[in-house]
PDB file of C-alpha atoms in Angstrom:
ATOM      1  CA  MET K 162     -17.226  11.693   4.598  1.00 43.00           C
ATOM      2  CA  GLU K 163     -20.778  11.486   5.857  1.00 46.00           C
ATOM      3  CA  GLY K 164     -23.004  14.515   5.472  1.00 44.00           C
ATOM      4  CA  PRO K 165     -24.343  16.127   8.662  1.00 44.00           C
ATOM      5  CA  ALA K 166     -27.756  15.483  10.224  1.00 47.00           C
ATOM      6  CA  TYR K 167     -28.333  12.017   8.876  1.00 63.00           C
ATOM      7  CA  ASN K 168     -30.041  10.227  11.745  1.00 75.00           C
ATOM      8  CA  PRO K 169     -32.177   7.141  11.144  1.00 84.00           C
ATOM      9  CA  ARG K 170     -34.638   6.962  14.031  1.00 88.00           C
ATOM     10  CA  THR K 171     -36.801   3.873  13.470  1.00 93.00           C
ATOM     11  CA  VAL K 172     -35.848   0.202  13.332  1.00 95.00           C
ATOM     12  CA  GLU K 173     -36.602   0.139   9.601  1.00 95.00           C
ATOM     13  CA  GLU K 174     -34.504   3.261   8.946  1.00 95.00           C
ATOM     14  CA  VAL K 175     -31.552   1.919  10.940  1.00 96.00           C
ATOM     15  CA  PHE K 176     -31.765  -1.380   9.068  1.00 96.00           C
ATOM     16  CA  ARG K 177     -31.865   0.462   5.736  1.00 95.00           C
ATOM     17  CA  ASP K 178     -28.791   2.410   6.858  1.00 96.00           C
ATOM     18  CA  PHE K 179     -27.082  -0.872   7.841  1.00 97.00           C
ATOM     19  CA  LYS K 180     -27.868  -2.499   4.470  1.00 96.00           C
ATOM     20  CA  GLY K 181     -26.534   0.474   2.512  1.00 97.00           C
ATOM     21  CA  ARG K 182     -23.264   0.625   4.443  1.00 97.00           C
ATOM     22  CA  ARG K 183     -22.897  -3.149   4.222  1.00 97.00           C
ATOM     23  CA  ALA K 184     -23.415  -3.118   0.445  1.00 97.00           C
ATOM     24  CA  GLY K 185     -20.756  -0.406   0.045  1.00 97.00           C
ATOM     25  CA  MET K 186     -18.192  -2.338   2.079  1.00 97.00           C
ATOM     26  CA  ILE K 187     -18.933  -5.597   0.270  1.00 96.00           C
ATOM     27  CA  LYS K 188     -18.348  -3.744  -2.994  1.00 96.00           C
ATOM     28  CA  ALA K 189     -14.946  -2.546  -1.734  1.00 96.00           C
ATOM     29  CA  LEU K 190     -13.934  -6.094  -0.789  1.00 96.00           C
ATOM     30  CA  THR K 191     -15.262  -7.820  -3.923  1.00 95.00           C
ATOM     31  CA  ALA K 192     -16.143  -5.909  -7.106  1.00 94.00           C
ATOM     32  CA  ASP K 193     -13.837  -2.938  -6.365  1.00 96.00           C
ATOM     33  CA  VAL K 194     -11.148  -4.961  -4.601  1.00 95.00           C
ATOM     34  CA  GLU K 195      -8.242  -3.824  -6.834  1.00 95.00           C
ATOM     35  CA  GLU K 196      -9.023  -0.170  -6.247  1.00 96.00           C
ATOM     36  CA  PHE K 197      -9.535  -0.801  -2.521  1.00 97.00           C
ATOM     37  CA  PHE K 198      -6.193  -2.642  -2.300  1.00 96.00           C
ATOM     38  CA  GLN K 199      -4.359   0.245  -3.989  1.00 95.00           C
ATOM     39  CA  GLN K 200      -5.935   2.886  -1.738  1.00 96.00           C
ATOM     40  CA  CYS K 201      -4.797   1.026   1.403  1.00 96.00           C
ATOM     41  CA  ASP K 202      -1.183   2.062   0.958  1.00 95.00           C
ATOM     42  CA  PRO K 203       0.864   1.051   4.048  1.00 94.00           C
ATOM     43  CA  GLU K 204       2.983   4.167   3.539  1.00 93.00           C
ATOM     44  CA  LYS K 205       0.020   6.396   4.410  1.00 93.00           C
ATOM     45  CA  GLU K 206      -1.306   7.232   7.855  1.00 92.00           C
ATOM     46  CA  ASN K 207      -3.909   5.174   9.759  1.00 93.00           C
ATOM     47  CA  LEU K 208      -6.700   4.539   7.275  1.00 96.00           C
ATOM     48  CA  CYS K 209     -10.239   3.236   7.803  1.00 96.00           C
ATOM     49  CA  LEU K 210     -12.774   1.627   5.463  1.00 97.00           C
ATOM     50  CA  TYR K 211     -16.105   3.448   5.617  1.00 97.00           C
ATOM     51  CA  GLY K 212     -19.398   2.256   4.177  1.00 97.00           C
ATOM     52  CA  PHE K 213     -22.161   4.773   3.475  1.00 96.00           C
ATOM     53  CA  PRO K 214     -25.961   4.389   3.385  1.00 95.00           C
ATOM     54  CA  SER K 215     -25.747   5.252  -0.332  1.00 95.00           C
ATOM     55  CA  GLU K 216     -23.988   1.871  -0.910  1.00 96.00           C
ATOM     56  CA  GLN K 217     -20.679   3.644  -1.555  1.00 97.00           C
ATOM     57  CA  TRP K 218     -17.375   3.069   0.217  1.00 97.00           C
ATOM     58  CA  GLU K 219     -14.384   5.217   1.042  1.00 96.00           C
ATOM     59  CA  VAL K 220     -10.915   4.727   2.477  1.00 97.00           C
ATOM     60  CA  ASN K 221     -10.060   7.730   4.617  1.00 96.00           C
ATOM     61  CA  LEU K 222      -8.454   8.999   7.804  1.00 95.00           C
ATOM     62  CA  PRO K 223     -10.604   8.743  10.945  1.00 93.00           C
ATOM     63  CA  ALA K 224     -12.705  11.656  12.137  1.00 89.00           C
ATOM     64  CA  GLU K 225     -10.765  14.282  14.081  1.00 89.00           C
ATOM     65  CA  GLU K 226     -13.380  15.138  16.676  1.00 88.00           C
ATOM     66  CA  VAL K 227     -13.481  13.142  19.913  1.00 87.00           C
ATOM     67  CA  PRO K 228     -15.825  11.468  20.441  1.00 89.00           C
ATOM     68  CA  PRO K 229     -16.775  11.155  16.779  1.00 89.00           C
ATOM     69  CA  GLU K 230     -20.312  11.581  15.455  1.00 89.00           C
ATOM     70  CA  LEU K 231     -20.474   7.835  14.830  1.00 92.00           C
ATOM     71  CA  PRO K 232     -18.303   4.933  16.020  1.00 95.00           C
ATOM     72  CA  GLU K 233     -15.145   4.708  13.923  1.00 95.00           C
ATOM     73  CA  PRO K 234     -14.146   1.657  11.828  1.00 96.00           C
ATOM     74  CA  ALA K 235     -10.980  -0.342  12.572  1.00 95.00           C
ATOM     75  CA  LEU K 236      -7.995   1.987  12.384  1.00 94.00           C
ATOM     76  CA  GLY K 237      -4.893   1.308  10.309  1.00 95.00           C
ATOM     77  CA  ILE K 238      -6.118  -1.539   8.098  1.00 96.00           C
ATOM     78  CA  ASN K 239      -3.539  -0.406   5.527  1.00 95.00           C
ATOM     79  CA  PHE K 240      -0.571  -1.280   7.761  1.00 93.00           C
ATOM     80  CA  ALA K 241      -1.305  -5.021   7.539  1.00 92.00           C
ATOM     81  CA  ARG K 242      -1.852  -5.024   3.781  1.00 94.00           C
ATOM     82  CA  ASP K 243       1.613  -6.168   2.655  1.00 93.00           C
ATOM     83  CA  GLY K 244       2.339  -8.289   5.716  1.00 89.00           C
ATOM     84  CA  MET K 245      -0.393 -10.823   4.998  1.00 90.00           C
ATOM     85  CA  GLN K 246      -1.683 -12.852   2.094  1.00 93.00           C
ATOM     86  CA  GLU K 247      -4.269 -10.747   0.296  1.00 93.00           C
ATOM     87  CA  ARG K 248      -7.025 -13.279   0.970  1.00 92.00           C
ATOM     88  CA  ASP K 249      -6.298 -13.288   4.708  1.00 94.00           C
ATOM     89  CA  TRP K 250      -6.080  -9.513   4.822  1.00 96.00           C
ATOM     90  CA  LEU K 251      -9.430  -9.069   3.069  1.00 96.00           C
ATOM     91  CA  SER K 252     -10.992 -11.571   5.485  1.00 95.00           C
ATOM     92  CA  LEU K 253      -9.612  -9.617   8.423  1.00 95.00           C
ATOM     93  CA  VAL K 254     -10.946  -6.317   7.083  1.00 97.00           C
ATOM     94  CA  ALA K 255     -14.315  -8.034   6.493  1.00 97.00           C
ATOM     95  CA  VAL K 256     -14.513  -9.185  10.122  1.00 96.00           C
ATOM     96  CA  HIS K 257     -13.734  -5.694  11.427  1.00 97.00           C
ATOM     97  CA  SER K 258     -16.259  -4.224   8.976  1.00 97.00           C
ATOM     98  CA  ASP K 259     -18.964  -6.528  10.359  1.00 97.00           C
ATOM     99  CA  ALA K 260     -18.147  -5.365  13.888  1.00 97.00           C
ATOM    100  CA  TRP K 261     -18.310  -1.713  12.809  1.00 97.00           C
ATOM    101  CA  LEU K 262     -21.691  -2.132  11.106  1.00 97.00           C
ATOM    102  CA  LEU K 263     -23.178  -3.553  14.294  1.00 97.00           C
ATOM    103  CA  ALA K 264     -21.594  -0.774  16.341  1.00 97.00           C
ATOM    104  CA  VAL K 265     -23.171   1.904  14.123  1.00 96.00           C
ATOM    105  CA  ALA K 266     -26.602   0.232  14.117  1.00 96.00           C
ATOM    106  CA  PHE K 267     -26.662  -0.189  17.888  1.00 93.00           C
ATOM    107  CA  TYR K 268     -25.317   3.337  18.355  1.00 95.00           C
ATOM    108  CA  PHE K 269     -28.405   4.646  16.574  1.00 94.00           C
ATOM    109  CA  GLY K 270     -30.547   2.255  18.604  1.00 94.00           C
ATOM    110  CA  ALA K 271     -29.115   3.523  21.887  1.00 94.00           C
ATOM    111  CA  ARG K 272     -29.216   7.160  20.839  1.00 92.00           C
ATOM    112  CA  PHE K 273     -32.870   7.035  19.836  1.00 92.00           C
ATOM    113  CA  GLY K 274     -34.017   4.898  22.731  1.00 93.00           C
ATOM    114  CA  PHE K 275     -34.763   1.539  21.142  1.00 94.00           C
ATOM    115  CA  ASP K 276     -36.258  -0.748  23.760  1.00 94.00           C
ATOM    116  CA  LYS K 277     -35.609  -4.450  24.188  1.00 94.00           C
ATOM    117  CA  ASN K 278     -38.111  -5.454  21.494  1.00 95.00           C
ATOM    118  CA  ASP K 279     -36.795  -2.877  19.014  1.00 95.00           C
ATOM    119  CA  ARG K 280     -33.218  -4.077  19.547  1.00 94.00           C
ATOM    120  CA  LYS K 281     -34.282  -7.679  19.170  1.00 95.00           C
ATOM    121  CA  ARG K 282     -36.187  -6.904  15.964  1.00 95.00           C
ATOM    122  CA  LEU K 283     -33.269  -4.907  14.563  1.00 96.00           C
ATOM    123  CA  PHE K 284     -30.768  -7.646  15.358  1.00 96.00           C
ATOM    124  CA  GLY K 285     -33.110 -10.258  13.889  1.00 96.00           C
ATOM    125  CA  MET K 286     -33.282  -8.324  10.594  1.00 96.00           C
ATOM    126  CA  ILE K 287     -29.507  -7.879  10.576  1.00 96.00           C
ATOM    127  CA  ASN K 288     -28.916 -11.521  11.445  1.00 94.00           C
ATOM    128  CA  ASP K 289     -30.954 -12.701   8.455  1.00 94.00           C
ATOM    129  CA  LEU K 290     -28.252 -11.263   6.173  1.00 95.00           C
ATOM    130  CA  PRO K 291     -24.912 -13.046   5.712  1.00 95.00           C
ATOM    131  CA  THR K 292     -22.009 -11.210   7.322  1.00 96.00           C
ATOM    132  CA  ILE K 293     -19.509  -9.397   5.113  1.00 96.00           C
ATOM    133  CA  PHE K 294     -16.975 -12.052   6.126  1.00 95.00           C
ATOM    134  CA  GLU K 295     -19.307 -14.817   4.932  1.00 94.00           C
ATOM    135  CA  VAL K 296     -19.837 -13.050   1.614  1.00 94.00           C
ATOM    136  CA  VAL K 297     -16.137 -12.298   1.051  1.00 93.00           C
ATOM    137  CA  THR K 298     -14.950 -15.818   1.915  1.00 91.00           C
ATOM    138  CA  GLY K 299     -17.814 -17.626   0.204  1.00 87.00           C
ATOM    139  CA  THR K 300     -19.032 -19.361   3.366  1.00 82.00           C
ATOM    140  CA  ALA K 301     -22.525 -17.927   2.998  1.00 68.00           C
ATOM    141  CA  LYS K 302     -23.127 -20.292   0.069  1.00 65.00           C
ATOM    142  CA  LYS K 303     -21.779 -23.307   1.923  1.00 61.00           C
ATOM    143  CA  GLN K 304     -23.606 -23.041   5.207  1.00 58.00           C
ATOM    144  CA  VAL K 305     -26.669 -24.910   3.984  1.00 51.00           C
ATOM    145  CA  LYS K 306     -24.499 -27.692   2.535  1.00 53.00           C
ATOM    146  CA  GLU K 307     -22.409 -27.964   5.661  1.00 55.00           C
ATOM    147  CA  LYS K 308     -25.441 -28.276   7.872  1.00 51.00           C
ATOM    148  CA  SER K 309     -26.102 -31.632   6.278  1.00 45.00           C
ATOM    149  CA  SER K 310     -22.509 -32.785   6.594  1.00 48.00           C
ATOM    150  CA  VAL K 311     -21.769 -32.338  10.275  1.00 49.00           C
ATOM    151  CA  SER K 312     -22.817 -34.393  13.284  1.00 43.00           C
ATOM    152  CA  ASN K 313     -24.448 -33.786  16.618  1.00 44.00           C
ATOM    153  CA  HIS K 314     -23.193 -35.066  19.970  1.00 43.00           C
ATOM    154  CA  SER K 315     -24.928 -34.692  23.266  1.00 39.00           C
ATOM    155  CA  SER K 316     -21.584 -33.451  24.597  1.00 42.00           C
ATOM    156  CA  ASN K 317     -21.320 -30.834  21.836  1.00 44.00           C
ATOM    157  CA  LYS K 318     -18.083 -32.417  20.651  1.00 43.00           C
ATOM    158  CA  SER K 319     -17.406 -33.039  17.025  1.00 45.00           C
ATOM    159  CA  LYS K 320     -15.357 -35.042  14.638  1.00 44.00           C
ATOM    160  CA  PRO K 321     -13.840 -34.862  11.182  1.00 46.00           C
ATOM    161  CA  ASN K 322     -16.230 -35.011   8.291  1.00 44.00           C
ATOM    162  CA  SER K 323     -15.121 -36.057   4.846  1.00 37.00           C
ATOM    163  CA  LYS K 324     -17.215 -33.465   3.052  1.00 31.00           C
ATOM    164  CA  VAL K 325     -15.912 -30.638   5.156  1.00 37.00           C
ATOM    165  CA  ARG K 326     -12.347 -31.941   5.054  1.00 36.00           C
ATOM    166  CA  GLY K 327     -12.415 -32.200   1.266  1.00 33.00           C
ATOM    167  CA  SER K 328     -13.656 -28.658   0.767  1.00 34.00           C
ATOM    168  CA  GLU K 329     -11.109 -26.323  -0.782  1.00 36.00           C
ATOM    169  CA  SER K 330     -12.743 -23.181   0.547  1.00 35.00           C
ATOM    170  CA  GLN K 331     -10.860 -21.063   3.048  1.00 37.00           C
ATOM    171  CA  GLY K 332     -14.176 -20.311   4.695  1.00 37.00           C
ATOM    172  CA  LYS K 333     -15.119 -23.933   5.206  1.00 35.00           C
ATOM    173  CA  TYR K 334     -15.068 -23.685   8.994  1.00 38.00           C
ATOM    174  CA  SER K 335     -13.284 -26.990   9.177  1.00 40.00           C
ATOM    175  CA  LYS K 336     -13.905 -26.917  12.845  1.00 43.00           C
ATOM    176  CA  GLY K 337     -16.782 -29.000  11.493  1.00 44.00           C
ATOM    177  CA  MET K 338     -18.565 -28.419  14.710  1.00 44.00           C
ATOM    178  CA  GLN K 339     -21.906 -27.005  14.112  1.00 42.00           C
ATOM    179  CA  PRO K 340     -24.521 -29.452  15.294  1.00 40.00           C
ATOM    180  CA  LYS K 341     -26.942 -30.914  12.815  1.00 40.00           C
ATOM    181  CA  GLU K 342     -30.501 -31.909  13.351  1.00 41.00           C
ATOM    182  CA  GLU K 343     -30.015 -35.655  12.903  1.00 42.00           C
ATOM    183  CA  ASP K 344     -29.455 -37.834  15.923  1.00 45.00           C
ATOM    184  CA  ASP K 345     -26.417 -39.743  17.101  1.00 47.00           C
ATOM    185  CA  GLY K 346     -27.233 -42.832  15.063  1.00 46.00           C
ATOM    186  CA  LEU K 347     -24.545 -41.825  12.563  1.00 46.00           C
ATOM    187  CA  ASP K 348     -21.692 -41.910  15.039  1.00 49.00           C
ATOM    188  CA  GLU K 349     -20.732 -45.512  14.411  1.00 49.00           C
ATOM    189  CA  ASP K 350     -20.585 -45.080  10.647  1.00 50.00           C
ATOM    190  CA  ASP K 351     -18.634 -41.871  10.978  1.00 49.00           C
ATOM    191  CA  GLU K 352     -16.144 -43.498  13.309  1.00 48.00           C
ATOM    192  CA  GLU K 353     -15.543 -46.283  10.788  1.00 49.00           C
ATOM    193  CA  GLU K 354     -15.235 -43.798   7.939  1.00 51.00           C
ATOM    194  CA  HIS K 355     -12.790 -41.565   9.808  1.00 55.00           C
ATOM    195  CA  GLY K 356     -11.013 -44.148  11.907  1.00 57.00           C
ATOM    196  CA  ASP K 357      -7.884 -43.662   9.782  1.00 67.00           C
ATOM    197  CA  THR K 358      -7.753 -39.914  10.483  1.00 75.00           C
ATOM    198  CA  LEU K 359      -4.697 -39.139  12.594  1.00 80.00           C
ATOM    199  CA  CYS K 360      -4.087 -36.116  14.791  1.00 83.00           C
ATOM    200  CA  GLY K 361      -1.399 -33.879  13.254  1.00 80.00           C
ATOM    201  CA  ALA K 362       0.027 -33.236  16.721  1.00 81.00           C
ATOM    202  CA  CYS K 363      -0.005 -36.538  18.627  1.00 81.00           C
ATOM    203  CA  GLY K 364      -0.519 -38.997  15.728  1.00 79.00           C
ATOM    204  CA  GLU K 365      -3.365 -40.823  17.462  1.00 79.00           C
ATOM    205  CA  ASN K 366      -6.536 -41.944  15.695  1.00 77.00           C
ATOM    206  CA  TYR K 367      -9.823 -40.111  15.542  1.00 70.00           C
ATOM    207  CA  ALA K 368     -12.446 -41.042  18.148  1.00 71.00           C
ATOM    208  CA  SER K 369     -16.066 -39.919  18.010  1.00 70.00           C
ATOM    209  CA  ASP K 370     -16.180 -38.691  21.590  1.00 74.00           C
ATOM    210  CA  GLU K 371     -13.341 -36.212  21.118  1.00 78.00           C
ATOM    211  CA  PHE K 372     -13.379 -32.657  19.821  1.00 83.00           C
ATOM    212  CA  TRP K 373     -11.371 -32.128  16.621  1.00 84.00           C
ATOM    213  CA  ILE K 374     -10.452 -29.087  14.551  1.00 87.00           C
ATOM    214  CA  CYS K 375      -9.003 -28.791  11.045  1.00 86.00           C
ATOM    215  CA  CYS K 376      -6.311 -26.319   9.966  1.00 87.00           C
ATOM    216  CA  ASP K 377      -7.586 -24.141   7.104  1.00 86.00           C
ATOM    217  CA  ILE K 378      -4.073 -23.931   5.652  1.00 85.00           C
ATOM    218  CA  CYS K 379      -2.605 -27.457   5.664  1.00 85.00           C
ATOM    219  CA  GLU K 380      -5.995 -29.195   6.177  1.00 84.00           C
ATOM    220  CA  LYS K 381      -4.646 -31.528   8.864  1.00 85.00           C
ATOM    221  CA  TRP K 382      -6.935 -32.505  11.724  1.00 86.00           C
ATOM    222  CA  PHE K 383      -5.987 -32.075  15.379  1.00 84.00           C
ATOM    223  CA  HIS K 384      -7.409 -33.033  18.760  1.00 84.00           C
ATOM    224  CA  GLY K 385      -8.660 -29.794  20.297  1.00 85.00           C
ATOM    225  CA  LYS K 386      -6.737 -30.627  23.471  1.00 84.00           C
ATOM    226  CA  CYS K 387      -3.468 -31.054  21.514  1.00 86.00           C
ATOM    227  CA  VAL K 388      -3.647 -27.525  20.092  1.00 85.00           C
ATOM    228  CA  LYS K 389      -5.345 -26.000  23.158  1.00 84.00           C
ATOM    229  CA  ILE K 390      -8.600 -25.153  21.348  1.00 86.00           C
ATOM    230  CA  THR K 391     -11.924 -25.697  23.114  1.00 84.00           C
ATOM    231  CA  PRO K 392     -15.298 -26.027  21.303  1.00 82.00           C
ATOM    232  CA  ALA K 393     -16.327 -22.646  22.751  1.00 81.00           C
ATOM    233  CA  ARG K 394     -13.192 -20.929  21.495  1.00 82.00           C
ATOM    234  CA  ALA K 395     -13.486 -22.614  18.094  1.00 81.00           C
ATOM    235  CA  GLU K 396     -16.889 -21.002  17.553  1.00 80.00           C
ATOM    236  CA  HIS K 397     -15.133 -17.601  17.364  1.00 80.00           C
ATOM    237  CA  ILE K 398     -12.266 -18.629  15.085  1.00 81.00           C
ATOM    238  CA  LYS K 399     -12.897 -17.494  11.521  1.00 79.00           C
ATOM    239  CA  GLN K 400      -9.866 -19.205  10.007  1.00 84.00           C
ATOM    240  CA  TYR K 401      -7.919 -21.693  12.074  1.00 84.00           C
ATOM    241  CA  LYS K 402      -4.160 -22.015  11.578  1.00 84.00           C
ATOM    242  CA  CYS K 403      -2.410 -24.857  13.367  1.00 85.00           C
ATOM    243  CA  PRO K 404       0.764 -24.062  15.370  1.00 82.00           C
ATOM    244  CA  SER K 405       2.979 -25.258  12.516  1.00 81.00           C
ATOM    245  CA  CYS K 406       1.320 -23.048   9.884  1.00 82.00           C
ATOM    246  CA  SER K 407       1.280 -20.080  12.289  1.00 78.00           C
ATOM    247  CA  ASN K 408       5.027 -20.465  12.862  1.00 76.00           C
ATOM    248  CA  LYS K 409       5.714 -20.677   9.128  1.00 66.00           C
ATOM    249  CA  ARG K 410       3.959 -17.365   8.565  1.00 58.00           C
ATOM    250  CA  ALA K 411       5.818 -15.750  11.447  1.00 56.00           C
ATOM    251  CA  ARG K 412       9.165 -16.874  10.003  1.00 52.00           C
ATOM    252  CA  GLN K 413       8.329 -15.417   6.613  1.00 52.00           C
TER     253      GLN K 413
END
């Protein structure tokens, strides 16, 4: 566990602390993934993944004192290990690790009185780095490519895109919704290109003025309204599973 009296007090020190912890957790979820997987034995008690400023990681029980010296990572990550596909489980741990890193950084910021500008500068530095989730799933490499393969609507709605749909990556964000800098002049071409795309729920054709989302498992496209997903909600979905794929997993 962490040694006592380690307290980064400046924006630069907190960011250095953040980078070290982040590097340790990325190592656990990539280079050291076999060892990490073995340590997260579901037979053990509630375990947490810790990252340290020294770029090391550790799987351990949470701190006993309440409240703890620092915010605690997600508790009990080991219990889900054998109930999910390994890839999905690692992605889930990555998301919770990202949330923990921010919690620790902003804990230091609050404790040492960072003002609005300090917090903004700290978050800006943090935000320039890919998230652990983006690194683990490979989406960090694709974001630049995808920017050039999605379309912009004044209504913020989106449509299927052949490049995104053809991607094999689980982190492809097939919501395909992030706006791109070009204007709406492409809509007509896109509608022709994707006019044969059918909704996996209602079977109707694609239309450029409707919001669509793609399942990351079966890669079928759906009207957002058919699967009760709004553009706002889609922005927070890391890996979308359609109702059919969700039910399959539940049955297993």
